PDB file of C-alpha atoms in Angstrom:
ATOM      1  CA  UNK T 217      22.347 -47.496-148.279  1.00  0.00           C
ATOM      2  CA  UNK T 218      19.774 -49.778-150.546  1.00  0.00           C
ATOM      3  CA  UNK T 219      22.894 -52.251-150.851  1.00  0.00           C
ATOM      4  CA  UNK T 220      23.553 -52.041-147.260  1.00  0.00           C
ATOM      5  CA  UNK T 221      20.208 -53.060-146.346  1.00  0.00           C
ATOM      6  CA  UNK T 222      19.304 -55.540-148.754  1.00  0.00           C
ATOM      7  CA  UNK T 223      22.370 -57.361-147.435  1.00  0.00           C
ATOM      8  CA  UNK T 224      21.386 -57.336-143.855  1.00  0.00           C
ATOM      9  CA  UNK T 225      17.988 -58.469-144.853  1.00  0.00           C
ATOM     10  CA  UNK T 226      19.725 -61.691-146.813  1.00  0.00           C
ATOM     11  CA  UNK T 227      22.368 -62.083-144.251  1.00  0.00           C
ATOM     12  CA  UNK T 228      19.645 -62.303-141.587  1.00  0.00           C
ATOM     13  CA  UNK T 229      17.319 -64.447-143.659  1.00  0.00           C
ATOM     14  CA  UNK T 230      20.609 -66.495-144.128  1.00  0.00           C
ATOM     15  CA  UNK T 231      21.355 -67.531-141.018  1.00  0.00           C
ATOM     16  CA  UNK T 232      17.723 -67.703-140.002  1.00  0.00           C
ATOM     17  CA  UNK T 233      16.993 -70.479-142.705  1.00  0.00           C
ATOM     18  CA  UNK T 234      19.185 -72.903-141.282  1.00  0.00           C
ATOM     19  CA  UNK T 235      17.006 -74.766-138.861  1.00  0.00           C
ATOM     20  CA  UNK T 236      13.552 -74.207-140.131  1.00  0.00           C
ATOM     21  CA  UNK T 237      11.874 -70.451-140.170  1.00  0.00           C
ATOM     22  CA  UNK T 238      13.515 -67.637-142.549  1.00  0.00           C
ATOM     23  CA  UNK T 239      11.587 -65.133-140.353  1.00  0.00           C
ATOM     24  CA  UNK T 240      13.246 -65.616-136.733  1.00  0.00           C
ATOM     25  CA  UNK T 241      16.799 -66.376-135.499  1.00  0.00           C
ATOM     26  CA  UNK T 242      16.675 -69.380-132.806  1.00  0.00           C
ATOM     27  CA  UNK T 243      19.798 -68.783-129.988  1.00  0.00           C
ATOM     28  CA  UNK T 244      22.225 -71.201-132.135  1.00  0.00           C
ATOM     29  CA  UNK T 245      21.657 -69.239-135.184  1.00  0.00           C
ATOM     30  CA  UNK T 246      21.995 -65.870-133.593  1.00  0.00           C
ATOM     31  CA  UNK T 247      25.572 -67.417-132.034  1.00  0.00           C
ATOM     32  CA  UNK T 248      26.351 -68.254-136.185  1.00  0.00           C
ATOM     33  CA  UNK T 249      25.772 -65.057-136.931  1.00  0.00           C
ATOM     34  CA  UNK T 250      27.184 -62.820-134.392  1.00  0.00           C
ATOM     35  CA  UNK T 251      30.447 -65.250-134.311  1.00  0.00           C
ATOM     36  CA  UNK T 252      30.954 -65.425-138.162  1.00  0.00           C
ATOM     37  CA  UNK T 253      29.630 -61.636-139.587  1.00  0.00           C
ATOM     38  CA  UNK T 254      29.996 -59.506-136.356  1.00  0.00           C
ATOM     39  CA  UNK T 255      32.691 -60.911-133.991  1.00  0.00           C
ATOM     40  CA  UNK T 256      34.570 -57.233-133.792  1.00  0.00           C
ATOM     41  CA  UNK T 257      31.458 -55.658-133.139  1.00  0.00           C
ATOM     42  CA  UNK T 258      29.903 -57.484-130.517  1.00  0.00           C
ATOM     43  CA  UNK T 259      31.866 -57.403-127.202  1.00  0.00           C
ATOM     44  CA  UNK T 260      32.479 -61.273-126.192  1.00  0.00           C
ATOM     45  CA  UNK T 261      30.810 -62.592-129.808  1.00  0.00           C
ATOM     46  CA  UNK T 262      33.405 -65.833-128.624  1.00  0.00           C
ATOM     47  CA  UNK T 263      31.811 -65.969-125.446  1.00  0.00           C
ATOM     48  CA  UNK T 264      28.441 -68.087-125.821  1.00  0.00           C
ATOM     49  CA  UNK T 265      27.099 -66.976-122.605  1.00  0.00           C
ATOM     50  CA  UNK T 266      27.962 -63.344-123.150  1.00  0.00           C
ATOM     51  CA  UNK T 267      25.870 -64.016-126.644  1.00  0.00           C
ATOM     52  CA  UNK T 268      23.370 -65.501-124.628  1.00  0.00           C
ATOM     53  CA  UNK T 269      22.842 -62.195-122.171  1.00  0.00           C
ATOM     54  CA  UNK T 270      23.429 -60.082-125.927  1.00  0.00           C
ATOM     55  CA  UNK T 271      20.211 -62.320-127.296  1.00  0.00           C
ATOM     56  CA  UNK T 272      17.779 -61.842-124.091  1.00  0.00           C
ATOM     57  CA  UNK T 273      18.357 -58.191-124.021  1.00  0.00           C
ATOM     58  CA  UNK T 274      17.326 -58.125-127.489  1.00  0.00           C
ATOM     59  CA  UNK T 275      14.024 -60.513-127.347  1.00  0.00           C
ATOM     60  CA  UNK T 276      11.624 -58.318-126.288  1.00  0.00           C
ATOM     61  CA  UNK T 277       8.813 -60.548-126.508  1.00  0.00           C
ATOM     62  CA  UNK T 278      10.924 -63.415-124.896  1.00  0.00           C
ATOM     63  CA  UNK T 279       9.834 -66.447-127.417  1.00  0.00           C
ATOM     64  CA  UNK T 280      13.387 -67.552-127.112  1.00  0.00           C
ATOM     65  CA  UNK T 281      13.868 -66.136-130.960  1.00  0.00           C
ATOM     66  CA  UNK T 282      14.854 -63.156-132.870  1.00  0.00           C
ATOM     67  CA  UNK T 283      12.509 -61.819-134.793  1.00  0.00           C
ATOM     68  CA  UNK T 284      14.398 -59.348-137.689  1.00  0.00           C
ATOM     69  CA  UNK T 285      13.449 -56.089-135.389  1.00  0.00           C
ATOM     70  CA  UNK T 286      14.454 -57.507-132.452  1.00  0.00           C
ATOM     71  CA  UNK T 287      17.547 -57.792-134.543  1.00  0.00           C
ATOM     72  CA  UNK T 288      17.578 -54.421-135.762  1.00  0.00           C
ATOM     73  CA  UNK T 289      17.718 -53.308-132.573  1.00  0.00           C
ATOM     74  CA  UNK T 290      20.995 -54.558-132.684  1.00  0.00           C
ATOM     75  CA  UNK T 291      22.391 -53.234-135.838  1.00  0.00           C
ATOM     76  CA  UNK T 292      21.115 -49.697-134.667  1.00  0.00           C
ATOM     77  CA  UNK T 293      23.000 -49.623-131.458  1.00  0.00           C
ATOM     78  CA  UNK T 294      26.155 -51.075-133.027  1.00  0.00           C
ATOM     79  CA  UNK T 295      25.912 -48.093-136.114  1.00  0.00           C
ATOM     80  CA  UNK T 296      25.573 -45.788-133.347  1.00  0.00           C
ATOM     81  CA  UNK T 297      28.387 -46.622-131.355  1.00  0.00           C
ATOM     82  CA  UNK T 298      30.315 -47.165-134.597  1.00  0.00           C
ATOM     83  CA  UNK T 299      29.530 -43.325-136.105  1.00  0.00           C
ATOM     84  CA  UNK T 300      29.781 -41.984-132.277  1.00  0.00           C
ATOM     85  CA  UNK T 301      26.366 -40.985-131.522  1.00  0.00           C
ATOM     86  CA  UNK T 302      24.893 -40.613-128.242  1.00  0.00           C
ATOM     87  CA  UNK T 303      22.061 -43.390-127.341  1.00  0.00           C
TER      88      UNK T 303
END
């Protein structure tokens, strides 16, 4: 599980490098990374808008950005629908 973790951390640092702060995801990066690491997880990852909807559910504190909880969120729900728990 340490492996698993540290590469979600570098993964998510990754693609939230690209255009300035390692500490958030902007909309275009989250699009990079739910296209090119998570595209049979994430229903519609090819549709932009339906990454668009995916990204404001997730921004709780609507700044337009993912902050790496805000993320988490994310990889929480999509491990629990993966090992078949409830939510």
């Amino acid at each position: 599980m340490e492996a698993a973790i540290g590469v979600l951390v570098s993964q998510f640092k990754a693609y939230a490098g690209s255009d300035g702060s390692t500490d958030t995801l902007s909309r275009e990066e989250f699009h990079r990374l739910v296209t090119s690491e998570l595209p049979n997880f994430v229903k519609n990852a090819a549709d932009p808008a339906g990454v668009d909807q995916l990204m404001t559910s997730l921004d709780k504190d609507s700044d337009g950005e993912l902050n790496f909880m805000e993320f988490w969120q994310l990889i929480g729900s999509l491990a629990s629908k993966r090992g078949g728990f409830s939510q």
